[in-house]
PDB file of C-alpha atoms in Angstrom:
ATOM      1  CA  MET A   1       1.660  -5.471  25.555  1.00  0.00           C
ATOM      2  CA  SER A   2      -1.900  -4.307  26.104  1.00  0.00           C
ATOM      3  CA  ALA A   3      -4.793  -6.726  26.382  1.00  0.00           C
ATOM      4  CA  LYS A   4      -6.101  -5.320  23.105  1.00  0.00           C
ATOM      5  CA  SER A   5      -2.896  -6.112  21.215  1.00  0.00           C
ATOM      6  CA  ASP A   6      -2.793  -9.604  22.669  1.00  0.00           C
ATOM      7  CA  THR A   7      -6.416 -10.194  21.684  1.00  0.00           C
ATOM      8  CA  ILE A   8      -5.803  -8.913  18.158  1.00  0.00           C
ATOM      9  CA  ARG A   9      -2.872 -11.265  17.638  1.00  0.00           C
ATOM     10  CA  ARG A  10      -4.897 -14.276  18.765  1.00  0.00           C
ATOM     11  CA  GLU A  11      -8.265 -13.513  17.201  1.00  0.00           C
ATOM     12  CA  TRP A  12      -7.150 -11.983  13.914  1.00  0.00           C
ATOM     13  CA  LYS A  13      -4.824 -14.919  13.258  1.00  0.00           C
ATOM     14  CA  ILE A  14      -7.760 -17.301  13.580  1.00  0.00           C
ATOM     15  CA  SER A  15      -9.898 -15.122  11.314  1.00  0.00           C
ATOM     16  CA  ASP A  16      -7.176 -14.761   8.678  1.00  0.00           C
ATOM     17  CA  ALA A  17      -6.487 -18.506   8.670  1.00  0.00           C
ATOM     18  CA  LYS A  18     -10.181 -19.114   8.026  1.00  0.00           C
ATOM     19  CA  ARG A  19     -10.149 -16.526   5.225  1.00  0.00           C
ATOM     20  CA  ASP A  20      -7.318 -18.340   3.436  1.00  0.00           C
ATOM     21  CA  GLU A  21      -8.395 -21.901   4.208  1.00  0.00           C
ATOM     22  CA  GLY A  22      -7.904 -24.188   1.218  1.00  0.00           C
ATOM     23  CA  LEU A  23      -5.934 -21.671  -0.845  1.00  0.00           C
ATOM     24  CA  THR A  24      -2.740 -22.831  -2.552  1.00  0.00           C
ATOM     25  CA  THR A  25      -0.042 -21.284  -4.720  1.00  0.00           C
ATOM     26  CA  PRO A  26      -1.422 -20.793  -8.257  1.00  0.00           C
ATOM     27  CA  GLU A  27       0.366 -22.827 -10.904  1.00  0.00           C
ATOM     28  CA  ASP A  28       1.014 -19.689 -12.957  1.00  0.00           C
ATOM     29  CA  VAL A  29       2.972 -17.977 -10.148  1.00  0.00           C
ATOM     30  CA  GLU A  30       6.663 -18.501  -9.428  1.00  0.00           C
ATOM     31  CA  ARG A  31       7.637 -17.711  -5.840  1.00  0.00           C
ATOM     32  CA  PHE A  32      10.921 -17.092  -4.022  1.00  0.00           C
ATOM     33  CA  ASP A  33      10.380 -17.370  -0.276  1.00  0.00           C
ATOM     34  CA  ASP A  34      11.960 -16.345   3.015  1.00  0.00           C
ATOM     35  CA  ILE A  35      14.693 -14.073   1.696  1.00  0.00           C
ATOM     36  CA  ARG A  36      16.584 -12.039   4.302  1.00  0.00           C
ATOM     37  CA  TYR A  37      16.641  -8.314   3.595  1.00  0.00           C
ATOM     38  CA  GLY A  38      17.896  -6.981   6.929  1.00  0.00           C
ATOM     39  CA  ALA A  39      19.561  -7.794  10.225  1.00  0.00           C
ATOM     40  CA  ASP A  40      16.604  -9.299  12.089  1.00  0.00           C
ATOM     41  CA  PRO A  41      16.338 -12.999  11.123  1.00  0.00           C
ATOM     42  CA  GLU A  42      12.720 -13.295  12.264  1.00  0.00           C
ATOM     43  CA  TRP A  43      11.163 -10.105  10.921  1.00  0.00           C
ATOM     44  CA  ASN A  44      13.402  -8.904   8.087  1.00  0.00           C
ATOM     45  CA  VAL A  45      12.261 -11.493   5.542  1.00  0.00           C
ATOM     46  CA  LEU A  46      10.437 -11.202   2.231  1.00  0.00           C
ATOM     47  CA  ASP A  47       9.003 -13.179  -0.654  1.00  0.00           C
ATOM     48  CA  VAL A  48       9.084 -12.324  -4.366  1.00  0.00           C
ATOM     49  CA  TYR A  49       6.295 -13.522  -6.648  1.00  0.00           C
ATOM     50  CA  ARG A  50       6.370 -13.396 -10.448  1.00  0.00           C
ATOM     51  CA  PRO A  51       3.956 -14.597 -13.128  1.00  0.00           C
ATOM     52  CA  ARG A  52       5.443 -17.851 -14.324  1.00  0.00           C
ATOM     53  CA  GLY A  53       6.849 -17.829 -17.833  1.00  0.00           C
ATOM     54  CA  GLN A  54       7.166 -14.056 -18.185  1.00  0.00           C
ATOM     55  CA  ALA A  55      10.733 -13.228 -19.143  1.00  0.00           C
ATOM     56  CA  GLY A  56      12.475  -9.929 -18.581  1.00  0.00           C
ATOM     57  CA  ARG A  57      12.042  -7.176 -16.051  1.00  0.00           C
ATOM     58  CA  LEU A  58       8.589  -6.570 -14.655  1.00  0.00           C
ATOM     59  CA  PRO A  59       7.013  -3.578 -12.928  1.00  0.00           C
ATOM     60  CA  VAL A  60       6.991  -4.140  -9.178  1.00  0.00           C
ATOM     61  CA  ILE A  61       4.342  -3.877  -6.481  1.00  0.00           C
ATOM     62  CA  VAL A  62       5.649  -3.684  -2.903  1.00  0.00           C
ATOM     63  CA  SER A  63       3.040  -4.667  -0.299  1.00  0.00           C
ATOM     64  CA  VAL A  64       3.090  -3.127   3.191  1.00  0.00           C
ATOM     65  CA  HIS A  65       0.812  -5.366   5.238  1.00  0.00           C
ATOM     66  CA  GLY A  66      -1.746  -4.162   7.747  1.00  0.00           C
ATOM     67  CA  GLY A  67      -2.392  -5.335  11.307  1.00  0.00           C
ATOM     68  CA  GLY A  68      -2.725  -2.315  13.572  1.00  0.00           C
ATOM     69  CA  TRP A  69       1.074  -1.911  13.876  1.00  0.00           C
ATOM     70  CA  VAL A  70       1.050  -4.912  16.275  1.00  0.00           C
ATOM     71  CA  TYR A  71       0.123  -7.878  14.082  1.00  0.00           C
ATOM     72  CA  GLY A  72       0.783  -9.475  10.737  1.00  0.00           C
ATOM     73  CA  ASP A  73       3.457 -10.880   8.478  1.00  0.00           C
ATOM     74  CA  LYS A  74       4.021 -11.777   4.846  1.00  0.00           C
ATOM     75  CA  GLU A  75       2.343 -15.183   5.197  1.00  0.00           C
ATOM     76  CA  LEU A  76      -1.005 -13.505   5.873  1.00  0.00           C
ATOM     77  CA  TYR A  77      -0.717 -11.565   2.589  1.00  0.00           C
ATOM     78  CA  GLN A  78       0.760 -14.238   0.344  1.00  0.00           C
ATOM     79  CA  PHE A  79      -2.429 -15.120  -1.571  1.00  0.00           C
ATOM     80  CA  TYR A  80      -3.427 -11.495  -2.050  1.00  0.00           C
ATOM     81  CA  CYS A  81       0.080 -10.665  -3.282  1.00  0.00           C
ATOM     82  CA  MET A  82       0.174 -13.650  -5.614  1.00  0.00           C
ATOM     83  CA  SER A  83      -3.140 -12.522  -7.090  1.00  0.00           C
ATOM     84  CA  LEU A  84      -1.439  -9.200  -7.908  1.00  0.00           C
ATOM     85  CA  ALA A  85       1.479 -11.062  -9.508  1.00  0.00           C
ATOM     86  CA  ARG A  86      -0.996 -12.859 -11.789  1.00  0.00           C
ATOM     87  CA  ARG A  87      -1.916  -9.406 -13.133  1.00  0.00           C
ATOM     88  CA  GLY A  88       1.544  -9.026 -14.646  1.00  0.00           C
ATOM     89  CA  PHE A  89       3.667  -7.635 -11.813  1.00  0.00           C
ATOM     90  CA  ALA A  90       6.595  -8.814  -9.745  1.00  0.00           C
ATOM     91  CA  VAL A  91       5.402  -8.510  -6.149  1.00  0.00           C
ATOM     92  CA  VAL A  92       7.569  -8.024  -3.062  1.00  0.00           C
ATOM     93  CA  ASN A  93       5.737  -9.185   0.072  1.00  0.00           C
ATOM     94  CA  PHE A  94       7.656  -8.461   3.269  1.00  0.00           C
ATOM     95  CA  THR A  95       7.422  -8.814   7.025  1.00  0.00           C
ATOM     96  CA  TYR A  96       8.448  -5.870   9.218  1.00  0.00           C
ATOM     97  CA  ARG A  97       9.121  -5.442  12.925  1.00  0.00           C
ATOM     98  CA  LEU A  98       6.009  -4.979  15.036  1.00  0.00           C
ATOM     99  CA  ALA A  99       5.001  -2.999  18.098  1.00  0.00           C
ATOM    100  CA  PRO A 100       5.048  -3.130  21.027  1.00  0.00           C
ATOM    101  CA  GLU A 101       8.310  -5.090  20.882  1.00  0.00           C
ATOM    102  CA  VAL A 102       9.777  -2.532  18.459  1.00  0.00           C
ATOM    103  CA  LYS A 103       8.640   1.070  18.159  1.00  0.00           C
ATOM    104  CA  TYR A 104       8.214   3.749  15.493  1.00  0.00           C
ATOM    105  CA  PRO A 105       9.922   4.325  13.118  1.00  0.00           C
ATOM    106  CA  ALA A 106      11.071   0.678  12.834  1.00  0.00           C
ATOM    107  CA  PRO A 107       8.600  -0.380  10.088  1.00  0.00           C
ATOM    108  CA  LEU A 108       9.594   2.652   8.009  1.00  0.00           C
ATOM    109  CA  GLU A 109      13.255   1.728   8.435  1.00  0.00           C
ATOM    110  CA  ASP A 110      12.385  -1.803   7.305  1.00  0.00           C
ATOM    111  CA  THR A 111      10.471  -0.521   4.279  1.00  0.00           C
ATOM    112  CA  ASN A 112      13.536   1.474   3.317  1.00  0.00           C
ATOM    113  CA  ARG A 113      15.722  -1.623   3.699  1.00  0.00           C
ATOM    114  CA  VAL A 114      13.382  -3.497   1.355  1.00  0.00           C
ATOM    115  CA  ILE A 115      13.839  -0.817  -1.312  1.00  0.00           C
ATOM    116  CA  GLU A 116      17.625  -1.012  -0.837  1.00  0.00           C
ATOM    117  CA  TRP A 117      17.439  -4.804  -1.187  1.00  0.00           C
ATOM    118  CA  MET A 118      15.433  -4.410  -4.392  1.00  0.00           C
ATOM    119  CA  TYR A 119      18.097  -2.199  -5.951  1.00  0.00           C
ATOM    120  CA  GLU A 120      20.798  -4.670  -4.930  1.00  0.00           C
ATOM    121  CA  ASN A 121      18.872  -7.672  -6.303  1.00  0.00           C
ATOM    122  CA  GLN A 122      17.072  -6.203  -9.300  1.00  0.00           C
ATOM    123  CA  GLU A 123      19.089  -8.247 -11.781  1.00  0.00           C
ATOM    124  CA  LYS A 124      18.516 -11.558 -10.003  1.00  0.00           C
ATOM    125  CA  TYR A 125      14.734 -11.159  -9.747  1.00  0.00           C
ATOM    126  CA  LEU A 126      14.314  -8.996 -12.882  1.00  0.00           C
ATOM    127  CA  LEU A 127      12.738  -6.049 -11.071  1.00  0.00           C
ATOM    128  CA  ASP A 128      12.064  -2.878 -13.053  1.00  0.00           C
ATOM    129  CA  MET A 129      13.164  -0.272 -10.528  1.00  0.00           C
ATOM    130  CA  GLU A 130      11.818   2.511 -12.745  1.00  0.00           C
ATOM    131  CA  GLN A 131       8.281   1.143 -12.246  1.00  0.00           C
ATOM    132  CA  VAL A 132       7.759   0.502  -8.529  1.00  0.00           C
ATOM    133  CA  PHE A 133       4.372   0.860  -6.844  1.00  0.00           C
ATOM    134  CA  LEU A 134       3.486   0.636  -3.146  1.00  0.00           C
ATOM    135  CA  VAL A 135       0.272  -0.822  -1.749  1.00  0.00           C
ATOM    136  CA  GLY A 136      -0.751  -0.754   1.877  1.00  0.00           C
ATOM    137  CA  ASP A 137      -3.945  -1.286   3.819  1.00  0.00           C
ATOM    138  CA  SER A 138      -5.080  -0.308   7.298  1.00  0.00           C
ATOM    139  CA  ALA A 139      -1.893   0.386   9.319  1.00  0.00           C
ATOM    140  CA  GLY A 140       0.063  -0.636   6.228  1.00  0.00           C
ATOM    141  CA  GLY A 141      -1.645   2.208   4.376  1.00  0.00           C
ATOM    142  CA  HIS A 142      -0.431   4.554   7.101  1.00  0.00           C
ATOM    143  CA  LEU A 143       3.136   3.278   6.748  1.00  0.00           C
ATOM    144  CA  ALA A 144       3.105   3.359   2.934  1.00  0.00           C
ATOM    145  CA  GLY A 145       1.689   6.879   3.065  1.00  0.00           C
ATOM    146  CA  LEU A 146       4.393   8.088   5.430  1.00  0.00           C
ATOM    147  CA  TYR A 147       7.141   6.395   3.434  1.00  0.00           C
ATOM    148  CA  ALA A 148       5.966   8.119   0.269  1.00  0.00           C
ATOM    149  CA  ALA A 149       6.180  11.430   2.143  1.00  0.00           C
ATOM    150  CA  ILE A 150       9.741  10.617   3.200  1.00  0.00           C
ATOM    151  CA  CYS A 151      10.575   9.987  -0.479  1.00  0.00           C
ATOM    152  CA  THR A 152       9.079  13.284  -1.686  1.00  0.00           C
ATOM    153  CA  ASN A 153       9.257  15.815   1.164  1.00  0.00           C
ATOM    154  CA  PRO A 154      12.874  16.629   2.143  1.00  0.00           C
ATOM    155  CA  GLU A 155      11.812  18.663   5.177  1.00  0.00           C
ATOM    156  CA  TYR A 156       9.835  15.724   6.500  1.00  0.00           C
ATOM    157  CA  ALA A 157      12.557  13.197   5.566  1.00  0.00           C
ATOM    158  CA  ALA A 158      15.027  15.132   7.749  1.00  0.00           C
ATOM    159  CA  ASN A 159      13.206  13.752  10.814  1.00  0.00           C
ATOM    160  CA  TYR A 160      14.532  10.254  10.074  1.00  0.00           C
ATOM    161  CA  SER A 161      18.022   8.796  10.443  1.00  0.00           C
ATOM    162  CA  PHE A 162      17.892   6.750   7.234  1.00  0.00           C
ATOM    163  CA  GLN A 163      18.126   7.961   3.646  1.00  0.00           C
ATOM    164  CA  VAL A 164      16.015   6.771   0.750  1.00  0.00           C
ATOM    165  CA  PRO A 165      18.278   4.885  -1.714  1.00  0.00           C
ATOM    166  CA  ARG A 166      19.134   6.431  -5.083  1.00  0.00           C
ATOM    167  CA  GLY A 167      16.475   9.126  -4.861  1.00  0.00           C
ATOM    168  CA  PHE A 168      13.732   6.496  -4.985  1.00  0.00           C
ATOM    169  CA  VAL A 169      10.138   7.686  -5.436  1.00  0.00           C
ATOM    170  CA  PRO A 170       7.233   5.260  -6.009  1.00  0.00           C
ATOM    171  CA  GLN A 171       5.475   5.660  -9.344  1.00  0.00           C
ATOM    172  CA  ALA A 172       2.124   5.527  -7.528  1.00  0.00           C
ATOM    173  CA  LEU A 173       0.465   4.285  -4.349  1.00  0.00           C
ATOM    174  CA  GLY A 174      -2.518   2.065  -3.664  1.00  0.00           C
ATOM    175  CA  LEU A 175      -3.866   3.071  -0.243  1.00  0.00           C
ATOM    176  CA  ASN A 176      -6.613   0.701   0.816  1.00  0.00           C
ATOM    177  CA  CYS A 177      -8.897   1.163   3.837  1.00  0.00           C
ATOM    178  CA  GLY A 178      -6.025   3.050   5.433  1.00  0.00           C
ATOM    179  CA  VAL A 179      -5.441   4.884   8.696  1.00  0.00           C
ATOM    180  CA  TYR A 180      -3.996   8.303   7.906  1.00  0.00           C
ATOM    181  CA  VAL A 181      -4.588  10.270  11.153  1.00  0.00           C
ATOM    182  CA  PRO A 182      -4.099   7.516  13.742  1.00  0.00           C
ATOM    183  CA  LEU A 183      -4.551   9.320  17.068  1.00  0.00           C
ATOM    184  CA  GLY A 184      -7.929  10.422  18.373  1.00  0.00           C
ATOM    185  CA  GLY A 185     -10.112   7.581  17.090  1.00  0.00           C
ATOM    186  CA  PRO A 186     -10.562   3.812  17.367  1.00  0.00           C
ATOM    187  CA  THR A 187      -6.906   3.161  16.486  1.00  0.00           C
ATOM    188  CA  THR A 188      -5.539   5.332  19.316  1.00  0.00           C
ATOM    189  CA  GLU A 189      -4.797   2.528  21.787  1.00  0.00           C
ATOM    190  CA  LEU A 190      -2.886   0.532  19.186  1.00  0.00           C
ATOM    191  CA  VAL A 191      -0.897   3.426  17.781  1.00  0.00           C
ATOM    192  CA  GLU A 192       0.100   4.421  21.318  1.00  0.00           C
ATOM    193  CA  GLU A 193       1.806   1.009  21.562  1.00  0.00           C
ATOM    194  CA  PHE A 194       3.608   1.819  18.329  1.00  0.00           C
ATOM    195  CA  LEU A 195       4.876   5.217  19.465  1.00  0.00           C
ATOM    196  CA  PRO A 196       7.773   5.488  21.953  1.00  0.00           C
ATOM    197  CA  GLU A 197       6.129   8.444  23.732  1.00  0.00           C
ATOM    198  CA  LYS A 198       2.556   7.156  23.291  1.00  0.00           C
ATOM    199  CA  GLY A 199       1.498  10.136  21.210  1.00  0.00           C
ATOM    200  CA  SER A 200       3.509  13.181  22.252  1.00  0.00           C
ATOM    201  CA  ASP A 201       2.999  16.483  20.438  1.00  0.00           C
ATOM    202  CA  GLU A 202       6.111  15.798  18.386  1.00  0.00           C
ATOM    203  CA  GLU A 203       4.874  12.335  17.443  1.00  0.00           C
ATOM    204  CA  LYS A 204       1.489  13.753  16.468  1.00  0.00           C
ATOM    205  CA  ARG A 205       3.323  16.166  14.183  1.00  0.00           C
ATOM    206  CA  LEU A 206       5.174  13.333  12.500  1.00  0.00           C
ATOM    207  CA  ILE A 207       2.605  10.571  12.000  1.00  0.00           C
ATOM    208  CA  ASN A 208      -0.343  12.267  10.271  1.00  0.00           C
ATOM    209  CA  VAL A 209      -0.015  11.427   6.572  1.00  0.00           C
ATOM    210  CA  PRO A 210      -2.039  14.386   5.182  1.00  0.00           C
ATOM    211  CA  ASP A 211       0.246  16.881   6.938  1.00  0.00           C
ATOM    212  CA  HIS A 212       3.263  15.796   4.882  1.00  0.00           C
ATOM    213  CA  VAL A 213       1.772  15.636   1.397  1.00  0.00           C
ATOM    214  CA  THR A 214       3.375  18.033  -1.093  1.00  0.00           C
ATOM    215  CA  PRO A 215       2.891  18.548  -4.849  1.00  0.00           C
ATOM    216  CA  ALA A 216       5.721  16.022  -5.354  1.00  0.00           C
ATOM    217  CA  TYR A 217       3.732  13.227  -3.670  1.00  0.00           C
ATOM    218  CA  PRO A 218       3.118  10.188  -5.929  1.00  0.00           C
ATOM    219  CA  PRO A 219      -0.263   9.637  -7.609  1.00  0.00           C
ATOM    220  CA  VAL A 220      -2.670   7.739  -5.348  1.00  0.00           C
ATOM    221  CA  TYR A 221      -5.405   5.178  -5.819  1.00  0.00           C
ATOM    222  CA  LEU A 222      -7.346   5.854  -2.616  1.00  0.00           C
ATOM    223  CA  MET A 223     -10.035   3.368  -1.726  1.00  0.00           C
ATOM    224  CA  THR A 224     -12.338   2.477   1.124  1.00  0.00           C
ATOM    225  CA  CYS A 225     -15.744   0.800   1.396  1.00  0.00           C
ATOM    226  CA  VAL A 226     -19.146   1.488   2.910  1.00  0.00           C
ATOM    227  CA  GLY A 227     -18.586  -0.814   5.911  1.00  0.00           C
ATOM    228  CA  ASP A 228     -14.975   0.184   6.618  1.00  0.00           C
ATOM    229  CA  PHE A 229     -14.429   1.481  10.154  1.00  0.00           C
ATOM    230  CA  CYS A 230     -11.477   3.491   8.782  1.00  0.00           C
ATOM    231  CA  ARG A 231     -13.601   5.144   6.082  1.00  0.00           C
ATOM    232  CA  PRO A 232     -13.514   8.620   7.770  1.00  0.00           C
ATOM    233  CA  HIS A 233      -9.748   8.738   7.164  1.00  0.00           C
ATOM    234  CA  ALA A 234      -9.973   8.682   3.375  1.00  0.00           C
ATOM    235  CA  PRO A 235     -11.536  12.147   2.927  1.00  0.00           C
ATOM    236  CA  LEU A 236      -8.818  13.628   5.158  1.00  0.00           C
ATOM    237  CA  LEU A 237      -6.152  12.366   2.811  1.00  0.00           C
ATOM    238  CA  GLU A 238      -8.173  13.237  -0.273  1.00  0.00           C
ATOM    239  CA  LYS A 239      -8.334  16.863   0.904  1.00  0.00           C
ATOM    240  CA  ALA A 240      -4.521  17.032   1.147  1.00  0.00           C
ATOM    241  CA  LEU A 241      -4.095  15.412  -2.275  1.00  0.00           C
ATOM    242  CA  LYS A 242      -6.525  17.855  -3.851  1.00  0.00           C
ATOM    243  CA  GLU A 243      -4.951  20.903  -2.191  1.00  0.00           C
ATOM    244  CA  ASN A 244      -1.524  19.849  -3.465  1.00  0.00           C
ATOM    245  CA  GLN A 245      -2.829  18.942  -6.941  1.00  0.00           C
ATOM    246  CA  VAL A 246      -1.615  15.346  -6.618  1.00  0.00           C
ATOM    247  CA  PRO A 247      -3.272  13.072  -9.200  1.00  0.00           C
ATOM    248  CA  TYR A 248      -5.564  10.557  -7.534  1.00  0.00           C
ATOM    249  CA  GLU A 249      -8.636   8.368  -7.846  1.00  0.00           C
ATOM    250  CA  TYR A 250     -10.914   8.061  -4.815  1.00  0.00           C
ATOM    251  CA  VAL A 251     -13.293   5.094  -4.828  1.00  0.00           C
ATOM    252  CA  VAL A 252     -15.772   3.877  -2.209  1.00  0.00           C
ATOM    253  CA  TYR A 253     -16.756   0.262  -2.880  1.00  0.00           C
ATOM    254  CA  GLY A 254     -20.019  -1.364  -1.876  1.00  0.00           C
ATOM    255  CA  ASP A 255     -23.357   0.143  -0.895  1.00  0.00           C
ATOM    256  CA  GLU A 256     -25.819  -0.053   1.988  1.00  0.00           C
ATOM    257  CA  GLU A 257     -27.165  -3.400   0.771  1.00  0.00           C
ATOM    258  CA  ASN A 258     -23.667  -4.807   0.185  1.00  0.00           C
ATOM    259  CA  PRO A 259     -21.468  -2.699   2.477  1.00  0.00           C
ATOM    260  CA  LEU A 260     -18.253  -4.773   2.376  1.00  0.00           C
ATOM    261  CA  TYR A 261     -15.823  -4.449   5.262  1.00  0.00           C
ATOM    262  CA  HIS A 262     -12.328  -3.374   6.235  1.00  0.00           C
ATOM    263  CA  VAL A 263      -9.615  -4.662   3.831  1.00  0.00           C
ATOM    264  CA  PHE A 264     -12.162  -6.663   1.828  1.00  0.00           C
ATOM    265  CA  HIS A 265      -9.766  -6.603  -1.138  1.00  0.00           C
ATOM    266  CA  VAL A 266      -7.381  -9.051   0.559  1.00  0.00           C
ATOM    267  CA  THR A 267     -10.036 -11.798   0.464  1.00  0.00           C
ATOM    268  CA  ILE A 268      -9.385 -13.642  -2.789  1.00  0.00           C
ATOM    269  CA  GLN A 269     -12.899 -15.112  -2.854  1.00  0.00           C
ATOM    270  CA  GLU A 270     -14.565 -11.649  -2.708  1.00  0.00           C
ATOM    271  CA  PRO A 271     -15.594 -10.600  -6.261  1.00  0.00           C
ATOM    272  CA  LEU A 272     -15.631  -6.884  -5.460  1.00  0.00           C
ATOM    273  CA  GLY A 273     -12.222  -7.290  -3.856  1.00  0.00           C
ATOM    274  CA  GLN A 274     -10.915  -8.689  -7.124  1.00  0.00           C
ATOM    275  CA  LYS A 275     -12.554  -5.836  -9.013  1.00  0.00           C
ATOM    276  CA  CYS A 276     -10.834  -3.370  -6.684  1.00  0.00           C
ATOM    277  CA  ASN A 277      -7.475  -5.040  -7.333  1.00  0.00           C
ATOM    278  CA  ASP A 278      -8.123  -4.922 -11.080  1.00  0.00           C
ATOM    279  CA  ASP A 279      -8.966  -1.221 -10.821  1.00  0.00           C
ATOM    280  CA  GLU A 280      -5.873  -0.495  -8.785  1.00  0.00           C
ATOM    281  CA  CYS A 281      -3.559  -2.335 -11.171  1.00  0.00           C
ATOM    282  CA  ARG A 282      -5.161  -0.471 -14.078  1.00  0.00           C
ATOM    283  CA  PHE A 283      -4.358   2.779 -12.268  1.00  0.00           C
ATOM    284  CA  PHE A 284      -0.751   1.635 -11.831  1.00  0.00           C
ATOM    285  CA  ARG A 285      -0.406   0.793 -15.524  1.00  0.00           C
ATOM    286  CA  SER A 286      -1.721   4.239 -16.407  1.00  0.00           C
ATOM    287  CA  ARG A 287       1.198   5.702 -14.427  1.00  0.00           C
ATOM    288  CA  MET A 288       3.963   3.710 -16.055  1.00  0.00           C
ATOM    289  CA  LYS A 289       6.700   5.597 -17.857  1.00  0.00           C
TER     290      LYS A 289
END
């Protein structure tokens, strides 16, 4: 593990704990915790959150957490994900295997296992598998973006050993402060830890999200903010969406006086973060069948 990865794990954990200090499970949310969805007992675990008292199947949001491919778990996203559940969704919040201990494409394999688990358990947790949305931020935006390409681009999907269950395609994506072209910028050192060959030509071909967008790609709510260090990535993806005539909304939150910062929407106490989450859920509802 590089010194940078080690520092991120220590310092970001302290920062995230401070962000969530004093927060508790809302009374209007029902939660099902620490459910195994795969073979790894430490990393292949998930939670399901539902608005308490709502009967019947609900549309589902699946959250792919961020953390630079080397950090993070479902606990760090629980309050954000429960805030989405309060907006009328069942929310699946999962932990995936991290680099450098496990390499690409492990988190994509884990995402696929989560979708398989959802099909197998849809009756128990009343999940509407016809209305499934993915959200991801930072490195989680990268992973959600690639997984959507696997679901909609057969030529690209052929590069992976797993198959998407039952022809699954997300109804829409929420890509938040994401990294879409990871090599060649401030994320290079981290993504090199994620990649088995540290960024070979073949890996570069595979990991750039815009390169694998087709007209079949799901609709996208694409957001960033004025103070986001990943902001330059959003126009790169927007260009691919526009060229392929994929429906999307592109929003930059904040301004020079109130710039906001990377993944501001995860902070429950941030009013503009809550507005962003409202906007994104509105976009999802507009895409329901």
